[in-house]
Short mmCIF file of C-alpha atoms in Angstrom, two decimals:
data_model
loop_
_atom_site.label_atom_id
_atom_site.label_comp_id
_atom_site.label_asym_id
_atom_site.label_seq_id
_atom_site.Cartn_x
_atom_site.Cartn_y
_atom_site.Cartn_z
CA MET A 283 36.77 -59.32 13.49
CA GLY A 284 40.23 -57.88 12.77
CA PHE A 285 41.38 -54.40 13.71
CA ILE A 286 40.87 -52.86 10.27
CA ASP A 287 37.36 -54.36 10.06
CA VAL A 288 36.45 -52.64 13.33
CA ILE A 289 37.90 -49.37 12.03
CA LYS A 290 35.84 -49.67 8.85
CA GLU A 291 32.65 -50.17 10.86
CA ARG A 292 33.47 -47.07 12.89
CA ALA A 293 34.17 -45.09 9.70
CA LYS A 294 30.82 -46.12 8.19
CA ALA A 295 28.91 -45.05 11.31
CA ASP A 296 29.80 -41.36 10.89
CA LYS A 297 31.05 -40.75 7.35
CA LYS A 298 33.68 -38.08 6.90
CA THR A 299 34.94 -36.36 3.76
CA ILE A 300 38.49 -37.35 2.81
CA VAL A 301 40.57 -35.76 0.05
CA LEU A 302 42.68 -37.88 -2.32
CA PRO A 303 45.01 -35.54 -4.24
CA GLU A 304 46.97 -38.14 -6.24
CA SER A 305 44.81 -38.38 -9.35
CA MET A 306 47.96 -39.16 -11.34
CA ASP A 307 48.14 -42.67 -9.79
CA ARG A 308 45.75 -45.50 -10.69
CA ARG A 309 45.96 -46.97 -7.17
CA THR A 310 44.03 -43.91 -5.98
CA PHE A 311 41.08 -44.85 -8.17
CA VAL A 312 41.20 -48.59 -7.43
CA ALA A 313 41.08 -47.66 -3.73
CA ALA A 314 38.35 -45.05 -4.32
CA GLU A 315 36.09 -47.64 -5.97
CA LYS A 316 36.45 -49.91 -2.91
CA ILE A 317 35.96 -47.06 -0.40
CA LEU A 318 32.80 -45.91 -2.13
CA LYS A 319 31.44 -49.44 -2.49
CA GLU A 320 32.00 -50.11 1.23
CA GLY A 321 30.65 -46.69 2.25
CA LEU A 322 33.71 -45.82 4.34
CA ALA A 323 33.94 -42.11 3.50
CA ASN A 324 32.81 -39.36 1.20
CA LEU A 325 35.65 -38.78 -1.27
CA ILE A 326 37.01 -35.72 -3.03
CA ILE A 327 39.50 -36.50 -5.80
CA ILE A 328 41.51 -33.56 -7.10
CA GLY A 329 42.41 -33.70 -10.77
CA THR A 330 41.73 -32.53 -14.28
CA PRO A 331 39.19 -34.41 -16.42
CA GLU A 332 42.10 -35.81 -18.46
CA GLU A 333 43.95 -37.12 -15.39
CA VAL A 334 40.81 -38.66 -13.95
CA ALA A 335 39.70 -40.27 -17.21
CA LYS A 336 43.13 -41.73 -17.92
CA ASN A 337 43.73 -43.28 -14.49
CA SER A 338 40.19 -44.38 -13.61
CA GLU A 339 39.42 -46.22 -16.83
CA GLY A 340 37.15 -49.20 -16.18
CA LEU A 341 36.51 -48.26 -12.55
CA ASP A 342 33.28 -46.99 -10.98
CA ILE A 343 34.08 -43.81 -9.05
CA SER A 344 30.75 -42.15 -9.78
CA GLY A 345 30.13 -41.58 -6.06
CA ALA A 346 33.24 -39.38 -5.67
CA THR A 347 33.32 -35.61 -5.99
CA ILE A 348 35.86 -34.70 -8.67
CA VAL A 349 37.40 -31.26 -8.21
CA ASN A 350 39.26 -29.73 -11.15
CA PRO A 351 41.43 -27.08 -9.47
CA PHE A 352 41.70 -25.08 -12.68
CA THR A 353 37.94 -24.49 -12.91
CA TYR A 354 36.49 -25.15 -9.45
CA GLU A 355 34.32 -22.31 -8.14
CA LYS A 356 36.21 -22.06 -4.81
CA THR A 357 39.73 -21.95 -6.25
CA ASP A 358 39.96 -18.16 -5.97
CA ALA A 359 38.88 -18.35 -2.32
CA TYR A 360 41.57 -20.96 -1.66
CA VAL A 361 44.16 -18.69 -3.31
CA ASP A 362 43.13 -15.86 -0.99
CA LEU A 363 43.30 -18.15 2.03
CA PHE A 364 46.77 -19.40 1.06
CA VAL A 365 48.04 -15.82 0.68
CA GLU A 366 46.57 -14.84 4.06
CA LEU A 367 48.17 -17.83 5.80
CA ARG A 368 51.60 -17.35 4.21
CA LYS A 369 51.84 -13.60 3.59
CA ALA A 370 54.54 -13.27 6.26
CA LYS A 371 56.61 -15.68 4.14
CA GLY A 372 56.14 -13.58 1.00
CA MET A 373 53.27 -15.52 -0.56
CA THR A 374 51.60 -13.75 -3.50
CA PRO A 375 48.39 -14.66 -5.36
CA GLU A 376 50.43 -15.68 -8.41
CA LEU A 377 52.74 -17.93 -6.41
CA ALA A 378 49.83 -19.39 -4.43
CA ARG A 379 47.95 -20.36 -7.59
CA GLU A 380 51.05 -21.82 -9.20
CA THR A 381 51.87 -23.88 -6.09
CA MET A 382 48.32 -25.24 -5.81
CA MET A 383 48.14 -26.24 -9.45
CA LYS A 384 51.54 -27.95 -9.42
CA ASP A 385 50.97 -29.81 -6.16
CA TYR A 386 47.42 -30.88 -5.40
CA ALA A 387 48.37 -31.68 -1.78
CA TYR A 388 48.43 -27.92 -1.15
CA TYR A 389 45.00 -27.64 -2.73
CA GLY A 390 43.70 -30.48 -0.56
CA CYS A 391 45.06 -28.90 2.63
CA LEU A 392 43.38 -25.61 1.74
CA MET A 393 40.08 -27.45 1.28
CA ILE A 394 40.49 -28.86 4.80
CA LYS A 395 41.50 -25.50 6.26
CA ASN A 396 38.43 -23.93 4.64
CA GLY A 397 36.14 -26.53 6.20
CA ASP A 398 35.29 -28.29 2.92
CA ALA A 399 36.89 -31.62 3.91
CA ASP A 400 37.80 -33.47 7.12
CA GLY A 401 41.12 -35.07 6.22
CA MET A 402 43.53 -36.10 3.47
CA VAL A 403 45.52 -39.18 2.46
CA SER A 404 48.52 -38.82 0.15
CA GLY A 405 51.99 -40.28 -0.42
CA ALA A 406 51.49 -43.10 -2.94
CA CYS A 407 53.70 -41.17 -5.34
CA HIS A 408 55.05 -38.40 -3.11
CA SER A 409 57.68 -38.45 -0.38
CA THR A 410 56.74 -38.02 3.26
CA ALA A 411 58.26 -34.53 3.20
CA ASN A 412 56.15 -33.54 0.20
CA THR A 413 53.03 -34.85 1.92
CA LEU A 414 53.67 -33.18 5.27
CA ARG A 415 55.06 -29.81 4.14
CA PRO A 416 51.71 -28.49 2.86
CA CYS A 417 49.79 -29.53 5.97
CA LEU A 418 52.36 -28.01 8.34
CA GLN A 419 52.24 -24.75 6.39
CA ILE A 420 48.45 -24.60 6.05
CA ILE A 421 46.69 -26.75 8.66
CA LYS A 422 49.37 -26.34 11.37
CA THR A 423 49.84 -28.35 14.55
CA LYS A 424 47.18 -29.26 17.08
CA PRO A 425 47.04 -26.83 20.04
CA GLY A 426 49.34 -28.01 22.82
CA THR A 427 51.31 -30.31 20.52
CA LYS A 428 55.08 -30.14 20.90
CA LEU A 429 55.95 -32.30 17.95
CA VAL A 430 54.37 -33.79 14.81
CA SER A 431 55.35 -37.44 14.57
CA ALA A 432 54.45 -40.53 12.58
CA PHE A 433 53.39 -44.03 13.54
CA PHE A 434 52.40 -47.29 11.91
CA LEU A 435 49.43 -49.31 13.04
CA MET A 436 50.68 -52.89 12.74
CA GLU A 437 48.33 -55.87 12.58
CA VAL A 438 50.34 -59.09 12.89
CA PRO A 439 48.52 -62.32 11.98
CA ASN A 440 48.52 -65.26 14.41
CA CYS A 441 50.35 -63.25 17.05
CA GLU A 442 49.78 -63.54 20.80
CA PHE A 443 51.84 -60.46 21.62
CA GLY A 444 50.67 -56.86 21.93
CA GLU A 445 46.90 -56.41 21.73
CA ASN A 446 46.20 -59.73 19.97
CA GLY A 447 48.86 -58.86 17.41
CA THR A 448 47.95 -55.18 17.08
CA PHE A 449 50.65 -52.59 17.84
CA VAL A 450 51.56 -48.97 17.31
CA PHE A 451 55.18 -48.51 16.16
CA ALA A 452 56.64 -44.99 16.40
CA ASP A 453 58.32 -42.95 15.04
CA CYS A 454 58.89 -44.89 11.83
CA GLY A 455 58.45 -42.14 9.27
CA LEU A 456 59.37 -38.62 10.30
CA ASN A 457 61.77 -37.70 13.11
CA GLN A 458 65.30 -38.82 12.31
CA ASN A 459 67.08 -38.70 15.66
CA PRO A 460 64.72 -37.39 18.33
CA THR A 461 66.02 -35.79 21.52
CA PRO A 462 64.87 -37.16 24.90
CA ASP A 463 62.15 -34.47 25.02
CA GLU A 464 60.99 -35.34 21.49
CA LEU A 465 61.08 -39.08 22.19
CA ALA A 466 58.91 -38.53 25.26
CA ALA A 467 56.43 -36.49 23.19
CA ILE A 468 56.33 -39.24 20.55
CA ALA A 469 55.58 -41.82 23.27
CA ILE A 470 52.69 -39.82 24.75
CA SER A 471 51.15 -39.03 21.34
CA SER A 472 51.48 -42.67 20.29
CA ALA A 473 49.71 -43.85 23.42
CA GLU A 474 46.83 -41.45 22.67
CA SER A 475 46.67 -42.72 19.08
CA PHE A 476 46.60 -46.34 20.22
CA LYS A 477 43.77 -45.73 22.67
CA MET A 478 41.74 -43.76 20.11
CA LEU A 479 42.12 -46.28 17.29
CA VAL A 480 42.32 -49.63 19.08
CA GLY A 481 40.11 -48.75 22.03
CA LYS A 482 42.36 -50.50 24.56
CA GLU A 483 44.72 -49.23 27.24
CA PRO A 484 48.18 -48.47 25.84
CA LYS A 485 51.26 -50.05 27.37
CA VAL A 486 54.29 -48.17 26.09
CA ALA A 487 57.80 -49.60 25.82
CA MET A 488 60.74 -47.25 25.21
CA LEU A 489 62.95 -49.54 23.13
CA SER A 490 66.73 -49.81 23.23
CA HIS A 491 69.48 -52.38 22.80
CA SER A 492 69.63 -52.33 26.61
CA SER A 493 67.19 -53.44 29.30
CA LYS A 494 67.34 -51.61 32.63
CA GLY A 495 71.03 -50.76 32.50
CA SER A 496 72.33 -53.93 30.82
CA ALA A 497 74.40 -51.77 28.46
CA LYS A 498 76.04 -48.36 28.77
CA HIS A 499 76.04 -45.91 25.86
CA ASP A 500 74.88 -42.40 25.04
CA ASP A 501 72.07 -43.94 22.95
CA VAL A 502 70.85 -45.82 26.02
CA THR A 503 71.10 -42.70 28.17
CA LYS A 504 68.85 -40.88 25.70
CA VAL A 505 66.10 -43.49 26.09
CA VAL A 506 66.45 -43.51 29.89
CA GLU A 507 66.07 -39.73 29.96
CA ALA A 508 63.10 -39.86 27.55
CA THR A 509 61.42 -42.42 29.82
CA ARG A 510 61.89 -40.14 32.84
CA ILE A 511 60.42 -37.14 31.00
CA ALA A 512 57.44 -39.12 29.69
CA LYS A 513 56.64 -40.48 33.16
CA GLU A 514 56.78 -36.98 34.64
CA THR A 515 54.61 -35.56 31.86
CA ALA A 516 52.04 -38.38 31.83
CA PRO A 517 52.25 -40.04 35.27
CA ASP A 518 49.11 -42.13 34.73
CA LEU A 519 50.38 -43.68 31.50
CA ALA A 520 51.62 -47.29 31.60
CA LEU A 521 55.13 -46.70 30.23
CA ASP A 522 58.54 -48.18 30.94
CA GLY A 523 62.07 -48.28 29.58
CA GLU A 524 64.67 -48.77 28.58
CA LEU A 525 63.67 -52.20 27.26
CA GLN A 526 64.95 -54.55 24.61
CA LEU A 527 62.28 -55.71 22.15
CA ASP A 528 61.96 -59.21 23.64
CA ALA A 529 61.70 -57.80 27.15
CA ALA A 530 58.98 -55.45 25.93
CA ILE A 531 56.63 -58.02 24.38
CA VAL A 532 57.45 -61.55 25.68
CA PRO A 533 56.02 -62.03 29.20
CA GLU A 534 58.60 -64.47 30.56
CA ILE A 535 61.53 -62.42 29.21
CA GLY A 536 60.00 -59.20 30.51
CA ALA A 537 59.63 -60.76 33.95
CA SER A 538 63.28 -61.84 33.86
CA LYS A 539 64.86 -58.66 32.48
CA ALA A 540 62.57 -56.09 34.13
CA PRO A 541 61.04 -57.69 37.23
CA GLY A 542 58.23 -55.64 38.74
CA SER A 543 57.46 -53.76 35.52
CA THR A 544 53.77 -53.67 34.55
CA VAL A 545 54.71 -52.93 30.93
CA ALA A 546 57.59 -55.35 30.27
CA GLY A 547 56.31 -58.40 28.42
CA HIS A 548 52.95 -56.77 27.67
CA ALA A 549 53.75 -53.70 25.53
CA ASN A 550 51.46 -52.77 22.65
CA VAL A 551 53.03 -49.39 21.80
CA LEU A 552 56.67 -49.65 20.75
CA VAL A 553 58.69 -46.42 20.68
CA PHE A 554 61.92 -46.77 18.73
CA PRO A 555 65.01 -44.71 19.64
CA ASP A 556 65.45 -43.27 16.14
CA LEU A 557 64.07 -43.36 12.61
CA ASP A 558 66.56 -45.98 11.40
CA ALA A 559 65.43 -48.48 14.03
CA GLY A 560 61.75 -47.67 13.55
CA ASN A 561 61.74 -47.84 9.77
CA ILE A 562 63.76 -51.06 9.67
CA GLY A 563 61.65 -52.56 12.45
CA TYR A 564 58.26 -52.00 10.87
CA LYS A 565 59.43 -53.25 7.47
CA LEU A 566 60.90 -56.41 9.00
CA VAL A 567 57.60 -57.19 10.71
CA GLN A 568 55.60 -56.28 7.60
CA ARG A 569 57.60 -58.48 5.25
CA LEU A 570 58.70 -61.41 7.42
CA ALA A 571 55.57 -61.74 9.59
CA LYS A 572 53.26 -60.75 6.70
CA ALA A 573 51.80 -58.02 8.88
CA GLU A 574 49.50 -55.28 7.68
CA ALA A 575 51.26 -51.94 8.13
CA TYR A 576 48.97 -48.91 7.99
CA GLY A 577 50.82 -45.62 7.71
CA PRO A 578 52.85 -43.70 8.30
CA MET A 579 49.94 -42.13 10.16
CA CYS A 580 50.55 -38.61 11.44
CA GLN A 581 49.83 -37.35 14.94
CA GLY A 582 49.95 -33.80 16.21
CA ILE A 583 48.36 -32.06 13.20
CA ALA A 584 45.20 -29.97 13.75
CA LYS A 585 43.28 -32.10 11.19
CA PRO A 586 44.18 -35.63 10.07
CA VAL A 587 46.55 -35.79 7.10
CA ASN A 588 48.14 -39.18 6.60
CA ASP A 589 51.03 -40.40 4.53
CA LEU A 590 51.36 -43.58 2.48
CA SER A 591 54.38 -45.66 1.64
CA ARG A 592 55.22 -45.27 -2.03
CA GLY A 593 55.14 -49.07 -2.20
CA CYS A 594 51.54 -49.16 -0.94
CA SER A 595 48.74 -51.18 -2.50
CA ALA A 596 45.22 -49.94 -3.20
CA ASP A 597 44.06 -51.92 -0.15
CA ASP A 598 46.60 -50.04 1.98
CA ILE A 599 45.02 -46.77 0.80
CA VAL A 600 41.56 -48.08 1.72
CA GLY A 601 42.76 -48.90 5.23
CA VAL A 602 44.48 -45.55 5.76
CA VAL A 603 41.40 -43.66 4.53
CA ALA A 604 39.26 -45.56 7.05
CA ILE A 605 41.71 -44.75 9.86
CA THR A 606 41.84 -41.10 8.77
CA ALA A 607 38.05 -40.94 8.89
CA VAL A 608 38.05 -42.31 12.46
CA GLN A 609 40.71 -39.76 13.46
CA ALA A 610 38.47 -37.05 12.00
CA GLN A 611 35.52 -38.31 14.05
CA ASN A 612 37.60 -37.83 17.17
CA GLN A 613 38.45 -34.23 16.28
CA ASP A 614 34.85 -33.04 16.01
#
């Protein structure tokens, strides 16, 4: 049974309510039909009757709750909540209503904040910034979290590396050029996400173009410092760096380039030094190795809100909804 099949079984065992705000995209409804048929989650789809009818034609979404924000009985309560949360920023009832009706992601986040849903998946036709801005303004960060970051859960077919081909790659979607402190926070959050979703012990590699001092550059120094901070912050975590990619995942190369390391050659959580490397890296693996790439998943938010690549398929949405439901189970 593959990783996503295990996640789906976990999602079915304790069904959560997930909001899909992108009723303007047919992929939402193709995914919804599959999610409902498989029993992965209870779904709320935000949209007007016209949007829903147009984009769901020929599909059975009868098991979903359709919320028309213009007529829904709780809309006024959500307006009041939005004003209360953002009054220090000058939010008014008129502006709150206008924002919610123009961008259903805000409406979905208010449903979560109000306790009417457990999580949200968006991004099929919105940028990462447009997906994350509402949740950072409304749901806020998890207590004790230093940084919201993004990761991909990668499932590589016929792969002996990582956890039978399963990896977390971070940060591939959000933080452009993290500082050593931020990179350390990303590593620790990613390890927690790996353990929660995969159920195995994380082994974290702090990636670089250098292994253990083989190159000298400010970029290498950043990763070395991030490794030191992460080890001090989470001393029980299996984490090492700086490591080149081959030293991180190939046992014989890890033994050669980083002798004595318990992580080198066995890493299943790969922390990239910046967003360029992370984004390029996950897309290379996705396209050339025909890997499944679920994400960008978000970590550090008080309730699970997850992004999608705008090039995603309906099946990608199904997988991310299942993962979001499992994240929600772990926040009860």
